[in-house]
PDB file of C-alpha atoms in Angstrom:
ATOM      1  CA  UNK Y   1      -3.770  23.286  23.379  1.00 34.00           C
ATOM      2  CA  UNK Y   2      -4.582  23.433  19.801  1.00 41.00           C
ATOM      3  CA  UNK Y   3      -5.880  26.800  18.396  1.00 46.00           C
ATOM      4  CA  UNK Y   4      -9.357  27.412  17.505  1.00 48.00           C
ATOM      5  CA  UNK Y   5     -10.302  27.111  13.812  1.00 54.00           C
ATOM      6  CA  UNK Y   6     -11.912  30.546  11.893  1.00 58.00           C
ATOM      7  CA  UNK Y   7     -15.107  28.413  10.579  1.00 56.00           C
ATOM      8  CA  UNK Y   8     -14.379  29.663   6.793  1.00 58.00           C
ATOM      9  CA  UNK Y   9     -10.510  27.953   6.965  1.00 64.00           C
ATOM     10  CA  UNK Y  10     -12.277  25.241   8.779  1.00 67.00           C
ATOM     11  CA  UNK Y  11     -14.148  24.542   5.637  1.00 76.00           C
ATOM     12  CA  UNK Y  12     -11.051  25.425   3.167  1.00 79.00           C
ATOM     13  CA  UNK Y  13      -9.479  22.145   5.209  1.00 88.00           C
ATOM     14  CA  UNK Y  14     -12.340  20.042   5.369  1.00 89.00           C
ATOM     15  CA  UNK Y  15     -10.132  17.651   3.566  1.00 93.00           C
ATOM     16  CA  UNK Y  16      -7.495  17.410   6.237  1.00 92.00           C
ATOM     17  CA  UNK Y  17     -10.163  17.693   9.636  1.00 90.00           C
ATOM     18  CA  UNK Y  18      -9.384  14.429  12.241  1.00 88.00           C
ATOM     19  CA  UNK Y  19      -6.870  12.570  10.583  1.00 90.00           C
ATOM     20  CA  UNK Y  20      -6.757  10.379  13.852  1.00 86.00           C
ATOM     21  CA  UNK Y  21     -10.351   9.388  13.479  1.00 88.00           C
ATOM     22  CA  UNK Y  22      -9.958   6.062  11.630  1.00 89.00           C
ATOM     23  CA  UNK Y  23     -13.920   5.633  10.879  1.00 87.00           C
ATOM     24  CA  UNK Y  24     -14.567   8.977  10.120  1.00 87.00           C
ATOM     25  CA  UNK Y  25     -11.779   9.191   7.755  1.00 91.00           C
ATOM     26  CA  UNK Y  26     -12.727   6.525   5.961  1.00 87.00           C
ATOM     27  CA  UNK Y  27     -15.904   7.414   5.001  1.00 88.00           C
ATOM     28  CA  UNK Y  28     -15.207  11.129   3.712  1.00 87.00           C
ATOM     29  CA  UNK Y  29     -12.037   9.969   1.884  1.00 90.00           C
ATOM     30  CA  UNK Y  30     -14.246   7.155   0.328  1.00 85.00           C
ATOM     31  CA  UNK Y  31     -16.991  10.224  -0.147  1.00 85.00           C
ATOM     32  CA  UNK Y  32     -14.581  12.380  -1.816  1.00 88.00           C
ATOM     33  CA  UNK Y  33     -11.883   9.945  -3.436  1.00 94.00           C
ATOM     34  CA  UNK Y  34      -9.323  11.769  -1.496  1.00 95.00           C
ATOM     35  CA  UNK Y  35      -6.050  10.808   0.250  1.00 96.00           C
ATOM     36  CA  UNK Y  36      -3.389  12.238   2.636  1.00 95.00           C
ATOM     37  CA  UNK Y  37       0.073  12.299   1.878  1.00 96.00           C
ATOM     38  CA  UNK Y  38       2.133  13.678   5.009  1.00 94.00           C
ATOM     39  CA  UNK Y  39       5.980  15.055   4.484  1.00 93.00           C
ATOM     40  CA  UNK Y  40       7.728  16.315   1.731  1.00 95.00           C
ATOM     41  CA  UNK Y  41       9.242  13.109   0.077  1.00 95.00           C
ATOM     42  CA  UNK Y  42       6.352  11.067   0.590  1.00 95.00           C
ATOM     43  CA  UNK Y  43       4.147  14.486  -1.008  1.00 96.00           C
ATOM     44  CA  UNK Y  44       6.920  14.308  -3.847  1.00 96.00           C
ATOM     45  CA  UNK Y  45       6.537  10.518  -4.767  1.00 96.00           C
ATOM     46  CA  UNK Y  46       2.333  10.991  -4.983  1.00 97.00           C
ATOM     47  CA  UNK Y  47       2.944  13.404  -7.495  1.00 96.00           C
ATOM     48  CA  UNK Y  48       5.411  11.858  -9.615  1.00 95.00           C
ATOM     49  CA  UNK Y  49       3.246   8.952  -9.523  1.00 94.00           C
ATOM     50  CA  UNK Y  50       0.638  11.220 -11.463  1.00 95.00           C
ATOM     51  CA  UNK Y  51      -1.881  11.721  -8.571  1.00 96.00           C
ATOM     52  CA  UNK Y  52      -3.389  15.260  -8.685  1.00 96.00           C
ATOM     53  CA  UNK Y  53      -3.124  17.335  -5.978  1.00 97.00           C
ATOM     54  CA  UNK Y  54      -6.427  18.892  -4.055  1.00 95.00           C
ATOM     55  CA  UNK Y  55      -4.263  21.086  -1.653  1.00 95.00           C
ATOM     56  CA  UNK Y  56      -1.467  21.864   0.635  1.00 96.00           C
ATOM     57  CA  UNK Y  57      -1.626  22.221   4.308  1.00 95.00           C
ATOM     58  CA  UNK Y  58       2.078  22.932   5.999  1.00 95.00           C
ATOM     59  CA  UNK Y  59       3.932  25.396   8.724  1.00 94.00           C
ATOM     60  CA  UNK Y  60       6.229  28.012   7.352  1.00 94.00           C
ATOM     61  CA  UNK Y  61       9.431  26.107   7.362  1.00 93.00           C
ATOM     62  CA  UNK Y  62       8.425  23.948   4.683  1.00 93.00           C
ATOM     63  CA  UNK Y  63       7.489  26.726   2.025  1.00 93.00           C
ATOM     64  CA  UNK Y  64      10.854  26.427   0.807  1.00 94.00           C
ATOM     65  CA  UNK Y  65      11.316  23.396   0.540  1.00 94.00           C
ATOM     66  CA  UNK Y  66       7.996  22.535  -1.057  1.00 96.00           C
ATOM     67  CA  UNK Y  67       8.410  25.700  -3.141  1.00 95.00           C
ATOM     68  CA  UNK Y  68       8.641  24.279  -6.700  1.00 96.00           C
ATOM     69  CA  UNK Y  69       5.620  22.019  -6.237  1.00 95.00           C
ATOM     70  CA  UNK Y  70       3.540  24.944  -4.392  1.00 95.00           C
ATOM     71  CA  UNK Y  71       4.124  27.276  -7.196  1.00 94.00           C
ATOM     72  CA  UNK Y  72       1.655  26.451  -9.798  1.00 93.00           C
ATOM     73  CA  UNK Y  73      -1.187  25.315  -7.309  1.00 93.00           C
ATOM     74  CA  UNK Y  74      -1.842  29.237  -6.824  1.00 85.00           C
ATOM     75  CA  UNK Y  75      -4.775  29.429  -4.084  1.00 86.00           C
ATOM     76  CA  UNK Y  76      -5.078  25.655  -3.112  1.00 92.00           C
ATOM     77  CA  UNK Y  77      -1.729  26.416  -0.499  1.00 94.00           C
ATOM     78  CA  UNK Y  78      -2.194  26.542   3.397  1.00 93.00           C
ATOM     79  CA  UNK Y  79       0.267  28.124   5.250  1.00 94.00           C
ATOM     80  CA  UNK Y  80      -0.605  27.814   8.871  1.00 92.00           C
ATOM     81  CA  UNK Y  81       0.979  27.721  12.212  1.00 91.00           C
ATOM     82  CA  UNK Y  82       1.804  24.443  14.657  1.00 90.00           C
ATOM     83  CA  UNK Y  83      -1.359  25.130  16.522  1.00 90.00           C
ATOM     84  CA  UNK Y  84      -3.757  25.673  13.592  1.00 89.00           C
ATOM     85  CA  UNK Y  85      -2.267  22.841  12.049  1.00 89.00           C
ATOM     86  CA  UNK Y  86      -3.039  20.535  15.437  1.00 90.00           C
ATOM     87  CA  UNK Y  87      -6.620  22.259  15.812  1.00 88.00           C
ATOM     88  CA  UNK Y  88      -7.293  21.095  12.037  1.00 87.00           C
ATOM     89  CA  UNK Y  89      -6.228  17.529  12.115  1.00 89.00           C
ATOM     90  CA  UNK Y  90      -6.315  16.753  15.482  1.00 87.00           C
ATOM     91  CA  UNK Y  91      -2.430  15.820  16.646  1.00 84.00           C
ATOM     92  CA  UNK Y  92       0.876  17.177  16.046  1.00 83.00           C
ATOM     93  CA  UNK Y  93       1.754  17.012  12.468  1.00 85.00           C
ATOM     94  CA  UNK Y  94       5.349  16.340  12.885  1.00 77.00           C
ATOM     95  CA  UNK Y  95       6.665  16.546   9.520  1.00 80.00           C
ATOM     96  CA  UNK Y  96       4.388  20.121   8.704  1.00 87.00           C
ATOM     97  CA  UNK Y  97       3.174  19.149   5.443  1.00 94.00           C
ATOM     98  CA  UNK Y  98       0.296  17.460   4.300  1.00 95.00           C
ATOM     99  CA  UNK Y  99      -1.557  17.172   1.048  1.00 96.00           C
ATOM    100  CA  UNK Y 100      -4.866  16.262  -0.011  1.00 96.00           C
ATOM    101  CA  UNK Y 101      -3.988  14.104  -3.173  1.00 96.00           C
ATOM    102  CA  UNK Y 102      -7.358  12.880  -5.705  1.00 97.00           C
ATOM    103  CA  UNK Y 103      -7.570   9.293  -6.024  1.00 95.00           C
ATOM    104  CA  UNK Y 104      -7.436   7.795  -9.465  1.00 93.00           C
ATOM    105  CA  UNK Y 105      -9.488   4.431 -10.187  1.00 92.00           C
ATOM    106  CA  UNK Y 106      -7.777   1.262  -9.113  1.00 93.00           C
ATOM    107  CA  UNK Y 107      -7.001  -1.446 -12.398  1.00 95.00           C
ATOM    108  CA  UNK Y 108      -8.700  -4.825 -12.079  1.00 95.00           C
ATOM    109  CA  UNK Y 109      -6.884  -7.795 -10.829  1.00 96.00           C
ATOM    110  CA  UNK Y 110      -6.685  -8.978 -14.264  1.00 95.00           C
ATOM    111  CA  UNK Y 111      -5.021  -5.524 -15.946  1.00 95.00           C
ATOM    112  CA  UNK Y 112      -2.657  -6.179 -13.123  1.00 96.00           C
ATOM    113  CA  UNK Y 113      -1.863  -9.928 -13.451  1.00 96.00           C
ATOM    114  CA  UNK Y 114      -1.439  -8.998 -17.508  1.00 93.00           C
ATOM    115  CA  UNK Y 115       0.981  -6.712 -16.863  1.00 90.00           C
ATOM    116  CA  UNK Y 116      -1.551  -3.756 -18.134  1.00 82.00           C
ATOM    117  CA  UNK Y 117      -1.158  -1.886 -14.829  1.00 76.00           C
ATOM    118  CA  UNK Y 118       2.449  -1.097 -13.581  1.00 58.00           C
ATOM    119  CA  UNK Y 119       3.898   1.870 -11.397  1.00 55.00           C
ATOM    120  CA  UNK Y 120       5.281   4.591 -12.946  1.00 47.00           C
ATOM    121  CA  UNK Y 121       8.542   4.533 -10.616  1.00 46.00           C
ATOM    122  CA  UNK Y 122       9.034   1.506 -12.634  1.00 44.00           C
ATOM    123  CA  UNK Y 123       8.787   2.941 -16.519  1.00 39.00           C
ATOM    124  CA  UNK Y 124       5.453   3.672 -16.845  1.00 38.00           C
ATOM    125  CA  UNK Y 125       4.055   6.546 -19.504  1.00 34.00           C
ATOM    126  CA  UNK Y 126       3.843  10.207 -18.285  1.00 34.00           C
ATOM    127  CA  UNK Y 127       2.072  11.407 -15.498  1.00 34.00           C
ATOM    128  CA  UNK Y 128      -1.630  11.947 -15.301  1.00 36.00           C
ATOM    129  CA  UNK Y 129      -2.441   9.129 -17.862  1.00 36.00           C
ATOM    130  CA  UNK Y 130      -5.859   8.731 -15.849  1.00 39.00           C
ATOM    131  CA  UNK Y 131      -5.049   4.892 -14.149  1.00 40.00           C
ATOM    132  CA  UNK Y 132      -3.715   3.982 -10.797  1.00 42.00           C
ATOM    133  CA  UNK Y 133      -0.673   3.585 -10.390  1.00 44.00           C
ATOM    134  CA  UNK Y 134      -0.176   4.317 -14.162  1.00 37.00           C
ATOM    135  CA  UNK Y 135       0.021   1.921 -17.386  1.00 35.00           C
ATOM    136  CA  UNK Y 136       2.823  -0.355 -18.931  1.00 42.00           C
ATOM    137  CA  UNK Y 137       1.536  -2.793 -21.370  1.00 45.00           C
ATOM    138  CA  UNK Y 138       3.459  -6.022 -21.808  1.00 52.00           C
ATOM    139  CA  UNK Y 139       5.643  -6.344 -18.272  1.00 80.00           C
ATOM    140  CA  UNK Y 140       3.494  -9.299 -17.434  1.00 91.00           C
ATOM    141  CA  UNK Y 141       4.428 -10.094 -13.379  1.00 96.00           C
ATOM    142  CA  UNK Y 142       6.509 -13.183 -12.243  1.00 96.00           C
ATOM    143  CA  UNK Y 143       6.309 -12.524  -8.374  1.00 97.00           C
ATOM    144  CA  UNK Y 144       3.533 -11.252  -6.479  1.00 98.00           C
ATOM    145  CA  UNK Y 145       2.084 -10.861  -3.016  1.00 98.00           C
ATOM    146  CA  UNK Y 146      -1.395 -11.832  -2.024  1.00 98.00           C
ATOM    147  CA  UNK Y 147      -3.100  -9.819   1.430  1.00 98.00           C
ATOM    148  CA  UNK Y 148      -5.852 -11.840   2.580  1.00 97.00           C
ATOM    149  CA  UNK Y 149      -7.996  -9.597   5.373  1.00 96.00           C
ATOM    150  CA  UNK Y 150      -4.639  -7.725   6.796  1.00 97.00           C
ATOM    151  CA  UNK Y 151      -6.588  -4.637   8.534  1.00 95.00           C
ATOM    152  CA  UNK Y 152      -4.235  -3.060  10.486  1.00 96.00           C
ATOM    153  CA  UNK Y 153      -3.048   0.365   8.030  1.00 95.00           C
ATOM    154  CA  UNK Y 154       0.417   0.251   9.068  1.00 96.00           C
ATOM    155  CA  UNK Y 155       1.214  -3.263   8.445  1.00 97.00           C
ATOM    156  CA  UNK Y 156       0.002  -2.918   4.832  1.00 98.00           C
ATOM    157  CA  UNK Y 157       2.338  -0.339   4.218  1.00 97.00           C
ATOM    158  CA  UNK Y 158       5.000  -1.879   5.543  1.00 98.00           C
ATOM    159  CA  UNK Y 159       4.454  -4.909   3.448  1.00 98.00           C
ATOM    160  CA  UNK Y 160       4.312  -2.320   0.078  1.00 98.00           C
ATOM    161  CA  UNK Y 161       7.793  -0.914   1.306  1.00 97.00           C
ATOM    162  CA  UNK Y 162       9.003  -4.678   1.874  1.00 97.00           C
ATOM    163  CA  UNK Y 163       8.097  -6.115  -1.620  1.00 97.00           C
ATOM    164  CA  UNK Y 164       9.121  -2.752  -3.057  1.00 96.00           C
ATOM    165  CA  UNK Y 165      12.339  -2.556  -2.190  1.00 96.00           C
ATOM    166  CA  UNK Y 166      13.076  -6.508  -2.453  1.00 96.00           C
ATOM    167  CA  UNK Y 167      11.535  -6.038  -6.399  1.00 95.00           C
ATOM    168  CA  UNK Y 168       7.915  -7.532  -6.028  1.00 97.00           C
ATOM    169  CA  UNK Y 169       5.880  -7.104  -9.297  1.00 97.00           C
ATOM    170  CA  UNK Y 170       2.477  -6.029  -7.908  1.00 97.00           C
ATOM    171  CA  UNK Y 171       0.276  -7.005  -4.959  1.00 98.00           C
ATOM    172  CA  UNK Y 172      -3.140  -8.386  -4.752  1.00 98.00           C
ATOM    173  CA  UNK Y 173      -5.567  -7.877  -1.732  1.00 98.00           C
ATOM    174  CA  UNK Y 174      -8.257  -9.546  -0.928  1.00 98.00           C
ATOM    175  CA  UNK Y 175     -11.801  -7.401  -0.217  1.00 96.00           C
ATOM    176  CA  UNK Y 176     -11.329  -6.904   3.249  1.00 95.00           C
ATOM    177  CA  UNK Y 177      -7.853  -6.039   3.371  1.00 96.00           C
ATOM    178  CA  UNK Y 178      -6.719  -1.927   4.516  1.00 95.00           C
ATOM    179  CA  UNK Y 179      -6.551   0.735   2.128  1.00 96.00           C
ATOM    180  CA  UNK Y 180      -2.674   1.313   0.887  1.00 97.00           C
ATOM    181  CA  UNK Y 181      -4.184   4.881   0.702  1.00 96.00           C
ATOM    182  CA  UNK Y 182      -4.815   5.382   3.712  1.00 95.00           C
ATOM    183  CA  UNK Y 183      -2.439   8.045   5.642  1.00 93.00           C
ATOM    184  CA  UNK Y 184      -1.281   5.511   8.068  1.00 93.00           C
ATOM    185  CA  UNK Y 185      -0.476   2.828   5.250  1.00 96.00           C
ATOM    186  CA  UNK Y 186       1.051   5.790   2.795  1.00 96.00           C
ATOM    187  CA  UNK Y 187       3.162   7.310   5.784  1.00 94.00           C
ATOM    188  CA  UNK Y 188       4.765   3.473   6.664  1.00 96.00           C
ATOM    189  CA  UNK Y 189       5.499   2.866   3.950  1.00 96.00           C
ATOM    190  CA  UNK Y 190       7.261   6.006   2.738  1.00 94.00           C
ATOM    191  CA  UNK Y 191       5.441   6.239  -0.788  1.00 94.00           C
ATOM    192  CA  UNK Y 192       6.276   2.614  -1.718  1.00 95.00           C
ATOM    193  CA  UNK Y 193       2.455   2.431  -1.664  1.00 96.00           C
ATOM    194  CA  UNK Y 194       2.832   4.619  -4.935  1.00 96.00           C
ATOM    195  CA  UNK Y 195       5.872   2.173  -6.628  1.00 93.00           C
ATOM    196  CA  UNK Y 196       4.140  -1.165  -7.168  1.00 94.00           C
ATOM    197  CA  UNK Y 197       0.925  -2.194  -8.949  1.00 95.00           C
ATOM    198  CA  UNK Y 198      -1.631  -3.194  -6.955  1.00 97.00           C
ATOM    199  CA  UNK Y 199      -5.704  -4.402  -7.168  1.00 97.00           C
ATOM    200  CA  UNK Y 200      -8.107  -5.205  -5.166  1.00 97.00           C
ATOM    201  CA  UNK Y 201      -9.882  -8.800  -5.233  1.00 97.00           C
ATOM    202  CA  UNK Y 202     -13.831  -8.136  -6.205  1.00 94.00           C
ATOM    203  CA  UNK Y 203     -14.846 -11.923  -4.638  1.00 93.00           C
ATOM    204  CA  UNK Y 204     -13.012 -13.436  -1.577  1.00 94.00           C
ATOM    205  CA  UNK Y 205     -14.458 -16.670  -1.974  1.00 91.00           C
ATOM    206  CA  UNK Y 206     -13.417 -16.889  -5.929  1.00 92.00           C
ATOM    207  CA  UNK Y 207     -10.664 -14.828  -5.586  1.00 93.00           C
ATOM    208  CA  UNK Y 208      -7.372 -17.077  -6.099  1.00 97.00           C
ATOM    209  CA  UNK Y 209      -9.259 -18.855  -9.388  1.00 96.00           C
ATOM    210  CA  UNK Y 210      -8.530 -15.826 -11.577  1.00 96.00           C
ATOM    211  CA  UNK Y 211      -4.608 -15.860  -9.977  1.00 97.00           C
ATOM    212  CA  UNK Y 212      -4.587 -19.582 -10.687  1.00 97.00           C
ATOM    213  CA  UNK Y 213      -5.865 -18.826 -14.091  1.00 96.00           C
ATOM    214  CA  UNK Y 214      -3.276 -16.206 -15.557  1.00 96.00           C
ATOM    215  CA  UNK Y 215      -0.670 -19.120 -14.651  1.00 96.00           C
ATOM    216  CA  UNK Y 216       0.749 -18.582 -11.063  1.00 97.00           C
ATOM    217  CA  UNK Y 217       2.050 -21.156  -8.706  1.00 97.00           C
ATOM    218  CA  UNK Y 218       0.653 -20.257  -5.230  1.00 98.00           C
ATOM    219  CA  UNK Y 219       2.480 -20.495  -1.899  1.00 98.00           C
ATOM    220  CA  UNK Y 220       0.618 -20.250   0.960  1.00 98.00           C
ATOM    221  CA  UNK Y 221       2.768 -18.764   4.069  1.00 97.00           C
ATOM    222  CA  UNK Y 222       2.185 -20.318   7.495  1.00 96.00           C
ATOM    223  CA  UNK Y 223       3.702 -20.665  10.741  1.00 93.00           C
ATOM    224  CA  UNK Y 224       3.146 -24.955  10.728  1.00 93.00           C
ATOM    225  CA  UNK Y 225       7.205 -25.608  10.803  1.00 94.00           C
ATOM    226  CA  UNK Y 226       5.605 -28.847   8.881  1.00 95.00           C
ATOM    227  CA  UNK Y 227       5.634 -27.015   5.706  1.00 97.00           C
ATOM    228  CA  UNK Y 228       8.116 -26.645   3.253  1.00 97.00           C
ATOM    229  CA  UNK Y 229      10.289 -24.303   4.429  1.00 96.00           C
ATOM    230  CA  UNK Y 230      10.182 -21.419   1.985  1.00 95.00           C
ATOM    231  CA  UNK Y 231      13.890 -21.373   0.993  1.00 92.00           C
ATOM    232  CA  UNK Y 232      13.237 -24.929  -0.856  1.00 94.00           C
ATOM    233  CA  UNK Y 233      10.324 -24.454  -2.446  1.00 95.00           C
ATOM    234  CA  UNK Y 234       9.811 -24.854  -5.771  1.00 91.00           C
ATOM    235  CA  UNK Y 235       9.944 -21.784  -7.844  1.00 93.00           C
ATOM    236  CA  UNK Y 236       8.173 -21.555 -11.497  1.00 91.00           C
ATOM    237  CA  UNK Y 237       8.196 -18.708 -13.839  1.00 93.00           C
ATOM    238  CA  UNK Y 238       5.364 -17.321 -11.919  1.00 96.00           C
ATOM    239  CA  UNK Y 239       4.039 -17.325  -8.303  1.00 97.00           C
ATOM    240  CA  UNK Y 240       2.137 -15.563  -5.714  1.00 98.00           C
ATOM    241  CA  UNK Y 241       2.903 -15.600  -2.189  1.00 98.00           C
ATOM    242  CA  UNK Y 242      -0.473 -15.912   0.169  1.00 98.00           C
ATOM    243  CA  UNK Y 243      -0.142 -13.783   3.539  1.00 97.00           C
ATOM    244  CA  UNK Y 244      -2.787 -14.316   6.457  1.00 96.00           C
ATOM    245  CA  UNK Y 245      -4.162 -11.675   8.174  1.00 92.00           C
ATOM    246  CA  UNK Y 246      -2.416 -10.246  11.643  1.00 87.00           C
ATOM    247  CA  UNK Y 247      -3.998 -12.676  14.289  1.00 84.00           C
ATOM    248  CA  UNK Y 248      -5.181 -15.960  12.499  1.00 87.00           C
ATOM    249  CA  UNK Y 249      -2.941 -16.082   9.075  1.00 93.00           C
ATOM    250  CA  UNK Y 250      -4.364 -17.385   6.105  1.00 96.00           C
ATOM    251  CA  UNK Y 251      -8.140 -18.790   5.884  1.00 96.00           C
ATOM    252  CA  UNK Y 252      -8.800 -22.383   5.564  1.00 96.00           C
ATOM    253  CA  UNK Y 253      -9.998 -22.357   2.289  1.00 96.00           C
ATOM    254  CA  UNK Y 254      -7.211 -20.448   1.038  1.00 97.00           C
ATOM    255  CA  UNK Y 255      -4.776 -22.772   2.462  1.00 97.00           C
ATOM    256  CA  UNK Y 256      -6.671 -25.634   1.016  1.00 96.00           C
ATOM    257  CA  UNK Y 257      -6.423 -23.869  -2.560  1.00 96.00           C
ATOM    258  CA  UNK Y 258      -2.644 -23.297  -2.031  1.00 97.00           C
ATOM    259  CA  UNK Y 259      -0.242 -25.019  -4.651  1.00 97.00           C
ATOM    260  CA  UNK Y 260       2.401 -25.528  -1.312  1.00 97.00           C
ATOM    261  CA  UNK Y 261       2.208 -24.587   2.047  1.00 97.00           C
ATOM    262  CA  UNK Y 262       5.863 -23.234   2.918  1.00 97.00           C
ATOM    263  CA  UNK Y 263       7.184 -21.808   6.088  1.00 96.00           C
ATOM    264  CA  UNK Y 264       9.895 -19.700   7.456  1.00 95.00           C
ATOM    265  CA  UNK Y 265      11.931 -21.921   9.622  1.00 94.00           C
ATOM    266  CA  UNK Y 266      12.262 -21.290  13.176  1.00 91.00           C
ATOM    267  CA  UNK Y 267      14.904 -21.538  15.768  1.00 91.00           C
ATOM    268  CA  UNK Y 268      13.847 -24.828  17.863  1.00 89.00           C
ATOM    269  CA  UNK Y 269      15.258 -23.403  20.862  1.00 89.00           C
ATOM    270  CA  UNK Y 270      13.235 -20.251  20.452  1.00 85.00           C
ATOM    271  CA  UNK Y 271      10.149 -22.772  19.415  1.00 83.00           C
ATOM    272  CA  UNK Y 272      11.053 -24.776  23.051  1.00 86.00           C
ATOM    273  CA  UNK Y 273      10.827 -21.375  24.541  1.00 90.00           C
ATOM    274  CA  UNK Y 274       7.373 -20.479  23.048  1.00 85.00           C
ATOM    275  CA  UNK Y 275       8.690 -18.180  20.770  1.00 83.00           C
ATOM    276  CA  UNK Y 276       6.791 -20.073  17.199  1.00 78.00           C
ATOM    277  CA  UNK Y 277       6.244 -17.819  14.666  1.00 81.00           C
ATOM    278  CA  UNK Y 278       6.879 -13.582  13.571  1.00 90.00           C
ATOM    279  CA  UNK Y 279       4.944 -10.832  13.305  1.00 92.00           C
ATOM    280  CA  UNK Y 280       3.256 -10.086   9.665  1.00 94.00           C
ATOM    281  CA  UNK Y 281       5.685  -7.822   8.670  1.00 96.00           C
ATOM    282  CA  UNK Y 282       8.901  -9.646   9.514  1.00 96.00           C
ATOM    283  CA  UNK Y 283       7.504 -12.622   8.419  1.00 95.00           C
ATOM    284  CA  UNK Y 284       6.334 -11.172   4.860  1.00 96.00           C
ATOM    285  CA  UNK Y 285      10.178  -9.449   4.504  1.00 97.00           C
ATOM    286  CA  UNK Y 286      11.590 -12.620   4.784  1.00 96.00           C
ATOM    287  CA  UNK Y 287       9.005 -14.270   2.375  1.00 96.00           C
ATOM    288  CA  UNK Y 288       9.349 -11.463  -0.055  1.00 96.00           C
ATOM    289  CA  UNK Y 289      13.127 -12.309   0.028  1.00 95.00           C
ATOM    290  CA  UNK Y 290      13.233 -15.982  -0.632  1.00 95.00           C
ATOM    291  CA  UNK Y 291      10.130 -15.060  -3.280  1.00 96.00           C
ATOM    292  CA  UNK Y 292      12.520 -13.265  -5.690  1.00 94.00           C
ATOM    293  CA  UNK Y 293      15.084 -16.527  -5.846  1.00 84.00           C
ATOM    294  CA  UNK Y 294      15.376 -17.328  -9.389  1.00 72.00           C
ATOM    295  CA  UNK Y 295      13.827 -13.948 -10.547  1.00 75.00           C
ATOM    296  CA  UNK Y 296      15.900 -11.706 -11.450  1.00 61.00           C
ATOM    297  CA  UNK Y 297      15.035  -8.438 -12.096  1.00 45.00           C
ATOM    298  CA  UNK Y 298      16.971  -8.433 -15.420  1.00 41.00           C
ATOM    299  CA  UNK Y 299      15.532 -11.019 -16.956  1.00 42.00           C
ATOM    300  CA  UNK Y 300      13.143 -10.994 -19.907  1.00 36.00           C
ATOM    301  CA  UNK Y 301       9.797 -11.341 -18.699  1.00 39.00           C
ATOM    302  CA  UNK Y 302       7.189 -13.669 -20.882  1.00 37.00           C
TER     303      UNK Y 302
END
C-alpha cells in the first residue's frame, strides 16, 4: 500500500500529485505550465533541449546517476522511498525519477513552416534561448507531419519518435490533437517529443490554408486502397503528410483540401480476411518512411 504523505512534502510535490489522473493533470499542468519528464535519459534530453527544471522527485538508487544534473538545483531535489514515491503520484514509478520541467511558449505554425523554430538536438543556439523547442533561422522544412484530432497521449508520442528517427522536419497539430507534453506522450516517445519542431494549429477549419500557403504539397493518408499508394506519389520540394485521428482518420474537409489522397497498400489476402487497414502508429511509420524519398537529409534546403 502506498505510504501516507507528511502534508508539508505533500505540498513540496504538488507538482508530481496523480500523475494517472488524465483530467486532473491537465488542468494543473495547463495552470502551472509544467510538465513531467520520467527516467533519467528522457530527464537528460528535456534539459539539453533548454527546458528549466522545477524539481526532482526519485528513490535513492538514482542519486548517482542523476548526480551531475542534481548538483546545482540545491533544495529543489526529492529523495524519497518506493512507497512515498507511489503515495505521491499514485502508481509505481518504475524508472524512480521524475522531474517537474517549466514549459516554454510554443512558436506559431508559421515560425515553424519558415524554418524560425527548430530543435536544438538538431543545431539549434544554446540552451535557455526562451522558445520551444529552441531557434534556427533559415532551415526552412521540406517534410512534415500533420495530426488532425489524434487524442490518445501515447500515440502522439509515438508518432514524434517515428518522424524523429526517420528525419521529419517538424510536425503540425491540429487544435484538438494531445499534448506532446504530456507524461504519457514524453515517456513513448523517449524525448523525441523534445528533437523536432512542432506547433499547434490556432483554426481547424482554416488550418491547412497557411500550410498550403508557405508552398507544401499535401498528402492526405487513408486506408481507401483506391488511392495512390504512397510509394508512387509524387514528391515536390516540399510536402506535408495529413494523419486522421485513431478511430475515423482524416476529416472530410481535410481530405477534400488534400493535394493527393495516397495509401499504404495492403495485402489482398489479409484485405479478403478483414484485415483493411493499421493502427495510427504503424501506419504513420510507414508513411513517415516513404515521406523522406527524395529528401535527403544532406541536401541544401531552399
Amino acid at each position: 500500500m502506498p505510504e501516507a504523505i507528511d502534508p508539508h512534502l505533500a505540498d513540496q510535490l504538488a507538482d508530481y500529485a496523480d500523475l494517472r489522473d488524465v483530467e486532473l493533470r491537465k488542468s494543473l499542468e495547463a495552470e502551472h505550465g509544467l510538465f513531467i519528464a520520467e527516467g533519467e535519459k528522457v530527464i537528460r534530453r528535456a534539459v539539453a533541449a533548454g527546458y528549466p527544471v522545477r524539481s526532482v522527485l526519485l528513490t535513492p538508487r538514482w542519486a548517482e546517476p542523476l548526480a551531475d544534473l542534481l548538483d546545482p538545483l540545491e533544495g529543489r531535489v526529492h529523495i524519497v522511498d518506493d512507497a512515498v514515491m507511489e503515495g505521491v503520484t499514485g502508481f509505481q514509478v518504475h524508472r524512480g525519477a521524475l522531474a517537474a520541467m517549466d514549459r516554454l511558449p510554443l512558436p506559431a505554425t508559421g515560425e515553424v513552416l519558415s524554418g524560425r523554430a527548430s530543435s536544438p538536438e538538431r543545431g539549434a543556439p544554446e540552451r535557455g534561448a526562451g522558445r520551444d523547442p529552441g531557434r534556427l533561422p533559415g532551415a526552412r522544412p521540406r517534410r512534415i507531419l500533420v495530426l488532425e484530432d489524434l487524442v490518445d497521449h501515447g500515440n502522439v508520442g509515438a508518432i514524434f519518435r517515428c518522424a524523429a528517427a526517420l528525419g521529419v522536419d517538424a510536425i503540425v497539430l491540429s487544435p484538438r490533437c494531445a499534448d506532446p507534453l504530456y507524461r504519457r506522450a514524453v515517456k513513448v516517445s523517449m524525448g523525441a517529443v523534445f528533437a523536432i519542431p512542432y506547433a499547434r494549429m490556432d483554426n481547424w477549419y482554416e488550418g491547412l490554408e497557411e500550410i498550403r500557403a508557405a508552398g507544401y504539397r499535401m498528402l492526405a493518408l487513408t486506408p481507401d486502397q483506391g488511392a495512390t499508394p504512397m510509394d508512387t506519389a509524387e514528391m515536390s520540394d516540399r510536402v506535408a503528410l495529413l494523419l486522421g485521428s485513431e478511430g475515423d482518420g482524416l476529416s472530410s474537409r481535410w481530405l477534400r483540401e488534400a493535394d493527393e489522397r495516397v495509401c499504404i497498400p495492403m495485402s489482398p489476402t489479409a484485405m479478403a480476411a478483414g484485415v483493411d487497414s493499421l493502427n495510427v502508429v504503424a501506419a504513420a511509420a510507414i508513411a513517415c518512411h516513404g515521406l523522406m524519398r527524395g529528401a535527403s537529409t544532406g541536401e541544401a534546403r531552399r
